[in-house]
mmCIF file of C-alpha atoms and ligand atoms in Angstrom:
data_model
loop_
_atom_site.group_PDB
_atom_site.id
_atom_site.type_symbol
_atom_site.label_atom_id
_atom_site.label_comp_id
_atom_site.label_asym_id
_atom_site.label_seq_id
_atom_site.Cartn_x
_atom_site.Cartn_y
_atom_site.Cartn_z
ATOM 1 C CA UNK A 212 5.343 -40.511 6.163
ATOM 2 C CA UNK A 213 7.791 -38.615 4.232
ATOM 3 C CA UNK A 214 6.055 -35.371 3.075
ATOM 4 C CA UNK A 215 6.227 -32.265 4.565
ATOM 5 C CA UNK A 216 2.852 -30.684 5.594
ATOM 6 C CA UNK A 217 2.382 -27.485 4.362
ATOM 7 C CA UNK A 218 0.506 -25.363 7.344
ATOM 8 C CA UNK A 219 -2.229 -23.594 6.108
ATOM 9 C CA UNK A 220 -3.035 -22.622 9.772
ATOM 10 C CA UNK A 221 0.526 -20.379 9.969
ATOM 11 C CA UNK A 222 0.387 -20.061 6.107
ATOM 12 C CA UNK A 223 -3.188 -18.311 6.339
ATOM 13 C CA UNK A 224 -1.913 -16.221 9.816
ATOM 14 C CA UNK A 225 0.966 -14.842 7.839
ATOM 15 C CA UNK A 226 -1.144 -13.469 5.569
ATOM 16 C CA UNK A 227 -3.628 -12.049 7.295
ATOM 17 C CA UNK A 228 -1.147 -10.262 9.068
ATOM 18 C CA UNK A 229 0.187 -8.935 5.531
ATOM 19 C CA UNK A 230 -3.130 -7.729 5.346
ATOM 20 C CA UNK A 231 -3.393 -6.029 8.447
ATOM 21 C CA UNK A 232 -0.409 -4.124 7.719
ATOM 22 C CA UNK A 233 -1.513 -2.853 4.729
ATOM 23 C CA UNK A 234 -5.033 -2.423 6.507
ATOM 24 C CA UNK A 235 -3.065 -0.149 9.035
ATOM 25 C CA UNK A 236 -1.462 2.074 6.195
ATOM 26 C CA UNK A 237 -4.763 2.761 4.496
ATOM 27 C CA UNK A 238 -6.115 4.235 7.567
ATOM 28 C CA UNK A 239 -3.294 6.199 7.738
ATOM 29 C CA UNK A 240 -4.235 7.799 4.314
ATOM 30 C CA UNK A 241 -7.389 7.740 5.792
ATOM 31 C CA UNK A 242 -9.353 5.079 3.923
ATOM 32 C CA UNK A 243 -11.173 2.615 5.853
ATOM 33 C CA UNK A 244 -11.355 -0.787 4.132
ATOM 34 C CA UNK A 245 -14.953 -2.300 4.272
ATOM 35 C CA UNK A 246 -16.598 -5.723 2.775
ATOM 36 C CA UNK A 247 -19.277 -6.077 3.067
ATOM 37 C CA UNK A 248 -21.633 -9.828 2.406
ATOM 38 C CA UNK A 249 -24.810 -10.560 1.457
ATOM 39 C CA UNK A 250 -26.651 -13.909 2.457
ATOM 40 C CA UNK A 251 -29.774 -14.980 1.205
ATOM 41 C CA UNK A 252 -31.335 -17.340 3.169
ATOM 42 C CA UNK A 253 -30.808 -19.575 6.019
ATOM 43 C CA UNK A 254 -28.423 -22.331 5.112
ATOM 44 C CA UNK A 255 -26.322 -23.178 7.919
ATOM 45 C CA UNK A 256 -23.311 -23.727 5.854
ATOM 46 C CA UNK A 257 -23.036 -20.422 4.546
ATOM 47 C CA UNK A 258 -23.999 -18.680 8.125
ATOM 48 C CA UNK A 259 -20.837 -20.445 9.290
ATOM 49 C CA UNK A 260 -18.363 -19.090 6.484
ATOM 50 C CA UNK A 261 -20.222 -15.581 6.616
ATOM 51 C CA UNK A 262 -19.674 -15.537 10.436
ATOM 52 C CA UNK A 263 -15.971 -16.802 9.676
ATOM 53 C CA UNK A 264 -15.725 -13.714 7.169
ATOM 54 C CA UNK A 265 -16.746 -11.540 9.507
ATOM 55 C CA UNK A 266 -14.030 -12.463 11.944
ATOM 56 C CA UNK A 267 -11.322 -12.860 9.512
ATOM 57 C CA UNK A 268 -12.193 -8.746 8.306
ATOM 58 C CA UNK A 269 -12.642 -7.734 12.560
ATOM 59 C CA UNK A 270 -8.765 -9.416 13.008
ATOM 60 C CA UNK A 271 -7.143 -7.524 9.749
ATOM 61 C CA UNK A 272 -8.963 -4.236 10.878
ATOM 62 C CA UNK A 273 -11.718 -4.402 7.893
ATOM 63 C CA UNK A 274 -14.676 -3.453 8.391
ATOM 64 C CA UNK A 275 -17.913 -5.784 7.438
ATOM 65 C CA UNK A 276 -21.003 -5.248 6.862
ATOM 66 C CA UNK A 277 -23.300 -8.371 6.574
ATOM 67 C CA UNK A 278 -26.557 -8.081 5.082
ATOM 68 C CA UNK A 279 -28.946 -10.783 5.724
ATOM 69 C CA UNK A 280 -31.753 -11.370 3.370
ATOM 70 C CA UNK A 281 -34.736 -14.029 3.650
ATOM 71 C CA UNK A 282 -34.979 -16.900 1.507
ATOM 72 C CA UNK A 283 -37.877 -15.296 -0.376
ATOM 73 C CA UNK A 284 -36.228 -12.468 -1.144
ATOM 74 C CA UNK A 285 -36.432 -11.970 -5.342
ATOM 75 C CA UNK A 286 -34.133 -11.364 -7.514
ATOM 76 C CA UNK A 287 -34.950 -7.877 -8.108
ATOM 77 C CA UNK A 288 -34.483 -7.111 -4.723
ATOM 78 C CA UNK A 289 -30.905 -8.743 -4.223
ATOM 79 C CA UNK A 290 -30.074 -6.432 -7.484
ATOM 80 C CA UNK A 291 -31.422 -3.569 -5.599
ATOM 81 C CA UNK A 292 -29.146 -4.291 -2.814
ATOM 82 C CA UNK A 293 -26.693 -4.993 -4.763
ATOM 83 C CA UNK A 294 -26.505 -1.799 -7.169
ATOM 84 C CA UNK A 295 -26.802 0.080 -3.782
ATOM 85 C CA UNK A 296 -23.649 -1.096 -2.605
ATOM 86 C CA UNK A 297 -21.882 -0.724 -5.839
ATOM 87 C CA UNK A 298 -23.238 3.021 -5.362
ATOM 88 C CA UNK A 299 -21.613 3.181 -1.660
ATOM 89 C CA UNK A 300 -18.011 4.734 -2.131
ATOM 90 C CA UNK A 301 -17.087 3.142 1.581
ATOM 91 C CA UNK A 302 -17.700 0.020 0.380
ATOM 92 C CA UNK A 303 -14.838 -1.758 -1.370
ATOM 93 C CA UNK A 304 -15.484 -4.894 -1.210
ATOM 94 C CA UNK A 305 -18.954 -6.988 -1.960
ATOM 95 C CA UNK A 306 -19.196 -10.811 -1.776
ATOM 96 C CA UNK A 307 -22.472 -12.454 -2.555
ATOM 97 C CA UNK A 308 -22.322 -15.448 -0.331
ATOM 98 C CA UNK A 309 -23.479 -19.094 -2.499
ATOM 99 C CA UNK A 310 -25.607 -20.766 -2.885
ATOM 100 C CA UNK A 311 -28.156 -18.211 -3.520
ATOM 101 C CA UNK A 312 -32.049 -20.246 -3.135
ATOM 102 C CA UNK A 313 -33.024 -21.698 -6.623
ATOM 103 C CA UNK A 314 -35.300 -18.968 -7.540
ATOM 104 C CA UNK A 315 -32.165 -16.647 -8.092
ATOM 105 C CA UNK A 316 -29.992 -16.785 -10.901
ATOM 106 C CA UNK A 317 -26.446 -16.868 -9.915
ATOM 107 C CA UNK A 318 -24.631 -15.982 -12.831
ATOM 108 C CA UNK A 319 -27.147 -12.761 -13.054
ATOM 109 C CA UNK A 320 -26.643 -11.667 -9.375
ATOM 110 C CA UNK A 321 -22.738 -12.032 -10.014
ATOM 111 C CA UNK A 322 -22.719 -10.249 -13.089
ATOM 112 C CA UNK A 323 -24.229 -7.566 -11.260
ATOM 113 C CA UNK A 324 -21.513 -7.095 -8.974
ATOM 114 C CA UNK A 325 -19.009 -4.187 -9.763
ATOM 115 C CA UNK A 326 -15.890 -5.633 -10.948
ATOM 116 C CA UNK A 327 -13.641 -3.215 -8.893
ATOM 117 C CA UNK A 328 -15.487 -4.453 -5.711
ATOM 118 C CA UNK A 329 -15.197 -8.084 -7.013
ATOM 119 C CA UNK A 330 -13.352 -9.284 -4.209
ATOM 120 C CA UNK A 331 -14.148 -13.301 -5.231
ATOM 121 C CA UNK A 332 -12.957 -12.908 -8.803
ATOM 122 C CA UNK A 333 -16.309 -14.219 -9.978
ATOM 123 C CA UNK A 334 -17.628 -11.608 -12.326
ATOM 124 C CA UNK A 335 -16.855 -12.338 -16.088
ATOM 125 C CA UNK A 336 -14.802 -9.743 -16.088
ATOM 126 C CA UNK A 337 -12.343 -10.845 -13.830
ATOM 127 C CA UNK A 338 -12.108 -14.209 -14.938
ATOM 128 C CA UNK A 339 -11.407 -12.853 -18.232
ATOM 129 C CA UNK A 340 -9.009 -10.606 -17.140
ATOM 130 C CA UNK A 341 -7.537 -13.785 -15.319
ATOM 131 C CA UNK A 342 -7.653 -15.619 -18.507
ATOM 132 C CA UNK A 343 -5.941 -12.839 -21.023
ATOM 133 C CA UNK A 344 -3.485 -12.041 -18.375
ATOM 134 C CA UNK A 345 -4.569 -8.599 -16.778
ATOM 135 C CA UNK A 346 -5.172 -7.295 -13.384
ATOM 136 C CA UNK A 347 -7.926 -9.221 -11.297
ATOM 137 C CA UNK A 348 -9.217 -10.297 -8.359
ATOM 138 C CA UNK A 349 -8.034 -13.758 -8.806
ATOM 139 C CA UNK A 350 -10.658 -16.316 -6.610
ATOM 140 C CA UNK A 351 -9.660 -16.568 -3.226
ATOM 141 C CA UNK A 352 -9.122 -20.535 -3.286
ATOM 142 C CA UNK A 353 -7.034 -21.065 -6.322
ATOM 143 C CA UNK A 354 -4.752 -18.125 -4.796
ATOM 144 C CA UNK A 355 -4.259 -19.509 -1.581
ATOM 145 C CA UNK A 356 -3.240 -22.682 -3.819
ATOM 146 C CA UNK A 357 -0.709 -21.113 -5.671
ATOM 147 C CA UNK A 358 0.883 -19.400 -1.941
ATOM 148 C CA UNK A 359 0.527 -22.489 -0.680
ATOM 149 C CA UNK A 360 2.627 -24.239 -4.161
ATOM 150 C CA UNK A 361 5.669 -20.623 -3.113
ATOM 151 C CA UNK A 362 5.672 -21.335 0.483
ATOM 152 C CA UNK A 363 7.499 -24.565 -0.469
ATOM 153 C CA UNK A 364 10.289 -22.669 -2.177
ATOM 154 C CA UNK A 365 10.134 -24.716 -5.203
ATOM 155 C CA UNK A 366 10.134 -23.200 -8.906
ATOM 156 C CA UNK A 367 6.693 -23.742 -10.194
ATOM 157 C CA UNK A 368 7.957 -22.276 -14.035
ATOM 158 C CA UNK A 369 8.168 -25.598 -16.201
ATOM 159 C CA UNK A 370 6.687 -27.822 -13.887
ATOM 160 C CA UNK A 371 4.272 -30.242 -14.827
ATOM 161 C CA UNK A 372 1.160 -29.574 -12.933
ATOM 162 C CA UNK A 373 -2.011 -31.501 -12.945
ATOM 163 C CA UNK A 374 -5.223 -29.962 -11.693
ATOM 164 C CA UNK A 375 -8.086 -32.473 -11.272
ATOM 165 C CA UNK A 376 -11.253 -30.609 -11.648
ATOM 166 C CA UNK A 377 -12.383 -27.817 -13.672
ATOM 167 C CA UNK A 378 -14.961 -25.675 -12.134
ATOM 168 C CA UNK A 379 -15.116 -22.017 -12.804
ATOM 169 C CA UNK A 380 -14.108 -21.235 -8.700
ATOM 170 C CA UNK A 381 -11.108 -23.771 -8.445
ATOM 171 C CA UNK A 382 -10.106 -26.051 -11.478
ATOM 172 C CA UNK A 383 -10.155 -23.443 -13.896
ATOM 173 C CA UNK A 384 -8.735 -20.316 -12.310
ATOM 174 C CA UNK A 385 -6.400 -22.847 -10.402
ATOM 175 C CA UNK A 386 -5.260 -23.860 -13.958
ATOM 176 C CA UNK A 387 -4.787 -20.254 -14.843
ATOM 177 C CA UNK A 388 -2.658 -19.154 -11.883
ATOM 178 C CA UNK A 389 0.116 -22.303 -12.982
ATOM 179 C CA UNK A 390 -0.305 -21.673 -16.596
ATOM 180 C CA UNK A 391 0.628 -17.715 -15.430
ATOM 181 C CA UNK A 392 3.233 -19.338 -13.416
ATOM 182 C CA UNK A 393 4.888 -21.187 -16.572
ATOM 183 C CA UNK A 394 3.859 -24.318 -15.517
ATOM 184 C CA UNK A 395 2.844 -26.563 -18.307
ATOM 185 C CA UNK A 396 -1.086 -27.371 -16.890
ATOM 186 C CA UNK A 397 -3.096 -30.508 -17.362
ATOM 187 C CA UNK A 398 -6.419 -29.825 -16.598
ATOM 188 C CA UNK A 399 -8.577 -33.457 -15.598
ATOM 189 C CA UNK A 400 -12.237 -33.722 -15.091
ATOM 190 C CA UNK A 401 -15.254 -36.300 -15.034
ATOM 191 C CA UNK A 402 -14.487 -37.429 -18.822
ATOM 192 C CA UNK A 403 -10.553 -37.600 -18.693
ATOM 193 C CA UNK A 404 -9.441 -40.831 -19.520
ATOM 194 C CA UNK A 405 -6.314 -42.693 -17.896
ATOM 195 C CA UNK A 406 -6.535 -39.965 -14.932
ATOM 196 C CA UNK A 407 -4.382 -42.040 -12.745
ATOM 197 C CA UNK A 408 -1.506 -42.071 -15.098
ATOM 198 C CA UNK A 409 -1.864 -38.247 -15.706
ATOM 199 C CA UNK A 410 -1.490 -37.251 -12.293
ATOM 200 C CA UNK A 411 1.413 -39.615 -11.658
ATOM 201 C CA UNK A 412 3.125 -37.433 -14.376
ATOM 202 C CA UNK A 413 2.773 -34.222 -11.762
ATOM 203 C CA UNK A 414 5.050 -32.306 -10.072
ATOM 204 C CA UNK A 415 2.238 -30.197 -8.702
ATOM 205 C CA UNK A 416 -1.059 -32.093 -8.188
ATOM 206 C CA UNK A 417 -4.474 -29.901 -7.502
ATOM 207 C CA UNK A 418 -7.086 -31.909 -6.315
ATOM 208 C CA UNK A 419 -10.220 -30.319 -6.350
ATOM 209 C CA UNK A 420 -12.980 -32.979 -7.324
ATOM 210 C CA UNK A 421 -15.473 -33.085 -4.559
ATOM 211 C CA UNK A 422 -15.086 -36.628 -3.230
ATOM 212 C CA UNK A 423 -13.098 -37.910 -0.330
ATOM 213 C CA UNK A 424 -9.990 -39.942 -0.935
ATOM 214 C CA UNK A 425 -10.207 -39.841 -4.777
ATOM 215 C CA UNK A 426 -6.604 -39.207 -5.237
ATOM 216 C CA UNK A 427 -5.044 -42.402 -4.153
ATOM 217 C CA UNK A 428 -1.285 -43.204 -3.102
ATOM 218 C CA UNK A 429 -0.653 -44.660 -6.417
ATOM 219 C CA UNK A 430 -1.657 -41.762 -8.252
ATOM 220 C CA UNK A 431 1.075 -38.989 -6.678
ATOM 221 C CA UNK A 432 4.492 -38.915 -8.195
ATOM 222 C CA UNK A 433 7.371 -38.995 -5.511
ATOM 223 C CA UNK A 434 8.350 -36.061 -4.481
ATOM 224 C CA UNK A 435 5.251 -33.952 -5.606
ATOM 225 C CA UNK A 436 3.652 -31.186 -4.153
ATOM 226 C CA UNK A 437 -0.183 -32.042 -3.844
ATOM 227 C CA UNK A 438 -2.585 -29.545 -2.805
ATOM 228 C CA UNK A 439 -5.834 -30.842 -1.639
ATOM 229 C CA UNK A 440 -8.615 -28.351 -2.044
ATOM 230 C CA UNK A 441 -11.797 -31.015 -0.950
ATOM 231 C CA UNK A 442 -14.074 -30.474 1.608
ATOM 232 C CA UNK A 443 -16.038 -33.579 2.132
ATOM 233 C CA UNK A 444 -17.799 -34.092 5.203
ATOM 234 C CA UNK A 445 -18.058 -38.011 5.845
ATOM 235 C CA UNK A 446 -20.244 -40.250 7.386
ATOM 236 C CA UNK A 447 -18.156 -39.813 10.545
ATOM 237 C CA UNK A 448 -19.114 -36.408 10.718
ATOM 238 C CA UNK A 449 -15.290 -35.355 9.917
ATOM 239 C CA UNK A 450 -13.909 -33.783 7.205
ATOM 240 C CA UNK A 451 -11.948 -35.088 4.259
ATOM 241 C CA UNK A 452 -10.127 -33.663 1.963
ATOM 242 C CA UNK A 453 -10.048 -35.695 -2.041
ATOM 243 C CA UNK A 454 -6.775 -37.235 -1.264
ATOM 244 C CA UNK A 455 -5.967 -40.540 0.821
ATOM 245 C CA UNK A 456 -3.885 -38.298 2.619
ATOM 246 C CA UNK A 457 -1.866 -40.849 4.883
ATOM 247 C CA UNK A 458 -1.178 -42.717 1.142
ATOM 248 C CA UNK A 459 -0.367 -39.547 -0.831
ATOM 249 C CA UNK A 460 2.434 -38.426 2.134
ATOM 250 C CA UNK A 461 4.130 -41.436 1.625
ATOM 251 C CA UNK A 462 5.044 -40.264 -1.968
ATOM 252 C CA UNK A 463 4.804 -36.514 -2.012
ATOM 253 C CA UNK A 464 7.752 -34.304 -0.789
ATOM 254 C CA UNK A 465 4.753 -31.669 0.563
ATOM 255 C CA UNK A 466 0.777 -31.781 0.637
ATOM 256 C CA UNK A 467 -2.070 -29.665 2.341
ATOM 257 C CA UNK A 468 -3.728 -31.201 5.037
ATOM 258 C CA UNK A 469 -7.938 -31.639 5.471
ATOM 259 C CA UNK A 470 -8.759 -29.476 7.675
ATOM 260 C CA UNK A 471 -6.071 -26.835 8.540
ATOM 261 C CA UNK A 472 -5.074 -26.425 4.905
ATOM 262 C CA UNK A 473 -6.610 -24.911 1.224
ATOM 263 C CA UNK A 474 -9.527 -23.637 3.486
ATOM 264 C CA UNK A 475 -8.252 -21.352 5.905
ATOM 265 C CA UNK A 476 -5.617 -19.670 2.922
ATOM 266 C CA UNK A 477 -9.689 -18.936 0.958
ATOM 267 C CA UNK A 478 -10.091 -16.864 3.777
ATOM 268 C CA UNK A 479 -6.733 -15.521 4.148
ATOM 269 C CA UNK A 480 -7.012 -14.366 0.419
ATOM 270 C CA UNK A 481 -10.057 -12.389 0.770
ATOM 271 C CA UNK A 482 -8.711 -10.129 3.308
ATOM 272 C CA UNK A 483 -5.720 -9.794 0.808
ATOM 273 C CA UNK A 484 -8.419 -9.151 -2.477
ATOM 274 C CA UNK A 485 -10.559 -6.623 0.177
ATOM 275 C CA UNK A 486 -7.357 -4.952 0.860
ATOM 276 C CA UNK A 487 -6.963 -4.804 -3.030
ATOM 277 C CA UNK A 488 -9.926 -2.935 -4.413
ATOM 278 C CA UNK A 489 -9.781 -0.614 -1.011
ATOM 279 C CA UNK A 490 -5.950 0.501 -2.298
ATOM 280 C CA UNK A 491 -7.382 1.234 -5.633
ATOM 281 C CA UNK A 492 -8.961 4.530 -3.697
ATOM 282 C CA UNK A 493 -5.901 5.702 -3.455
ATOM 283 C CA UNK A 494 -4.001 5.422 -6.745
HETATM 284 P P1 NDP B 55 -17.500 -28.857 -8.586
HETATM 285 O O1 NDP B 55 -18.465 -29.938 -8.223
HETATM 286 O O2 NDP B 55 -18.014 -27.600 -9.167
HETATM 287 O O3 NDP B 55 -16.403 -29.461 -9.579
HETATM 288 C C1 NDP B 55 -15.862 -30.726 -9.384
HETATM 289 C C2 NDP B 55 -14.977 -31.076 -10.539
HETATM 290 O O4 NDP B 55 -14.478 -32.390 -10.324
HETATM 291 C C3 NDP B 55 -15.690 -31.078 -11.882
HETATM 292 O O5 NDP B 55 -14.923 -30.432 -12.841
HETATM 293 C C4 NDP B 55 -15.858 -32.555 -12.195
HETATM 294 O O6 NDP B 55 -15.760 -32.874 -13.574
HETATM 295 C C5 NDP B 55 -14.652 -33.145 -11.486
HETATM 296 N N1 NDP B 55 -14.927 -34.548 -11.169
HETATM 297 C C6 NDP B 55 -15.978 -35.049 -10.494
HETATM 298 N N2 NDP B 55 -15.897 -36.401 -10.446
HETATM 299 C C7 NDP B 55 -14.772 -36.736 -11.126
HETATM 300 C C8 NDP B 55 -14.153 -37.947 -11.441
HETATM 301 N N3 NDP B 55 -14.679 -39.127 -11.069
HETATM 302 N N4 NDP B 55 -12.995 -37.928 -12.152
HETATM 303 C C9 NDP B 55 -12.464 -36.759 -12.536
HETATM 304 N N5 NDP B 55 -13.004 -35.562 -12.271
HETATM 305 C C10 NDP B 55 -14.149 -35.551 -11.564
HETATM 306 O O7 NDP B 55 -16.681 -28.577 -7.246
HETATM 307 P P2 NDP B 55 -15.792 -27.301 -6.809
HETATM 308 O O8 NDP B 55 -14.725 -27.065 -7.780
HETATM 309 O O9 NDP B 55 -16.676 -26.205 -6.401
HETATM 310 O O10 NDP B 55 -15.162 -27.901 -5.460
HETATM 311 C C11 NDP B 55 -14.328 -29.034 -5.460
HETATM 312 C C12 NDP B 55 -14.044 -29.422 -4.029
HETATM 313 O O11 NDP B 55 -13.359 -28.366 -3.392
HETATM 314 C C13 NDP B 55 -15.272 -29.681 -3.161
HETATM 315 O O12 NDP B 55 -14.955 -30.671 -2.202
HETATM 316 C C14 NDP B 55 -15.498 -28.368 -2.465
HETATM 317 O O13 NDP B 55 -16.176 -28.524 -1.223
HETATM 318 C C15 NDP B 55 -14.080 -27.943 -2.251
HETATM 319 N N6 NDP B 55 -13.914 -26.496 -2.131
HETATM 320 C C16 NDP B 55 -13.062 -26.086 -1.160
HETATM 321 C C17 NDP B 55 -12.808 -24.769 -0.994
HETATM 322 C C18 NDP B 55 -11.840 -24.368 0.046
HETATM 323 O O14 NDP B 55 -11.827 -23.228 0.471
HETATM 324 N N7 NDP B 55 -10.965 -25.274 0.488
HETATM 325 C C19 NDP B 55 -13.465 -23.726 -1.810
HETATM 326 C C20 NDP B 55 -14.277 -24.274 -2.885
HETATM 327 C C21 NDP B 55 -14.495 -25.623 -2.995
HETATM 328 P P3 NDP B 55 -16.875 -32.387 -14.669
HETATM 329 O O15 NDP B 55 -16.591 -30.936 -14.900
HETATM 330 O O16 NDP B 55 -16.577 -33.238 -15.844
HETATM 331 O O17 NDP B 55 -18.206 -32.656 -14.027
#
């Protein structure tokens, strides 16, 4: 193996200690950061990254507040919650945990959500502040991508970057973030044709498709930095990331490991975001 493995683990504890810091100077001008998550429902899944949340906020010094709603509850009542915590001045941050049941309409319940308290960067608004180049919450994943890309000291400005996958949390925003960057973006999907001989072109490779080992060996240029955003749990109960990652080393110069990489920087950003929208109390 010739790549070097960028640590998210170390990566993600650096940050949250950023956070902290600047956790520890708002109190000191007396305001008390505070995020605060709603779950609907009982999915396992999302108890585990709401619990995860909650721990991430108790080790930066933010508060949380989780609100746990049943699976029945309607729509109008998650809007009730949620137009009560946009009301709350000690609340700075609100994250509506998905997948909401299928009674609920996302894109509704999002829209709802303040986007000054936005800490996902999911709300229209902040995507298309993201998208014409103004302040934002940028979503949490693509950022820890792009800290993940600097923590390898290269230039990303004029790089060719590739980003398979083009959904409105990762692909896309990811896509922004380089193109913000100066990077010249590619963005791949479902219908791209020749996708192997687009992503040998890339300095930086984003992999964020959904399936486990998609991004073979032969499809990473030497010497590129590939950032594997996939969490697929296999039959072997283990996760995988979408990149053959003993394959992809071999040619890469750096790449994000499955687990211990992309991950654990999503959470590291939204301690950074909550930290955000509580400093906007005090401009
Ligand atoms: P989506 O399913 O929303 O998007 C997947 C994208 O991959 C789509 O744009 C799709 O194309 C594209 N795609 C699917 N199959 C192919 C193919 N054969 N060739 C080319 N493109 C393809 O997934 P997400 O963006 O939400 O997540 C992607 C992965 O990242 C998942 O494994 C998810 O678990 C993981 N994830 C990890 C996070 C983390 O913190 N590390 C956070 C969020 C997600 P099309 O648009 O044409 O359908």
């Amino acid at each position: 193996m010739s790549a070097a493995i960028i640590d998210g683990k170390a990566l993600a504890a650096a940050v949250k200690a950023e956070a902290a810091a600047e956790v520890e100077a708002l109190r000191a001008k007396g305001v008390a950061p505070c995020l605060a998550v709603l779950l609907v429902g009982d999915d396992p899944a999302s108890a585990v990254y709401v619990r995860g949340k909650a721990a991430d906020c108790a080790q930066c010094g933010i508060e949380s507040r989780v609100i746990r709603l049943d699976a029945a509850t309607t729509q109008e009542e998650l809007l009730a919650r949620l137009e009560a915590l946009a009301a709350d001045e000690s609340v700075h941050g609100i994250l509506v945990q998905l997948p909401l049941p299928a009674h609920i309409d996302e894109a509704a319940v999002i829209a709802a959500i303040p986007p000054e308290k936005d800490v996902d960067g999911f709300t229209p608004v902040n995507a298309g502040n993201l998208l014409t180049g103004g302040d934002c919450f940028a979503p949490c994943t693509p950022a820890g991508c792009i800290r993940m890309i600097q923590s390898t000291g290269i230039d990303i400005a004029g790089k060719r970057a590739v980003v398979v996958g083009r959904s409105n949390i990762v692909g896309k925003p990811a896509a922004l973030l380089l193109l913000a960057r100066n990077a010249t973006v590619t963005v791949c999907h479902s219908r791209t044709k020749d996708l192997a001989a687009i992503c040998r072109e890339a300095d930086i490779l984003v992999a964020a498709v959904g399936r486990a080992g998609f991004i073979t060996g032969d499809m990473v240029k030497p010497g590129a930095v590939v950032i594997d955003v996939g969490i697929n749990r296999g039959a072997d109960g283990k996760l995988h990331g979408d990149v053959d990652f003993a394959a992809a080393a071999e040619k890469a110069a750096f790449i994000t490991p499955v687990p211990g990489g992309v991950g654990l920087m999503t959470r590291a950003m939204l301690m950074k975001n909550t930290v955000k929208a509580a400093q906007r109390h005090c401009d």
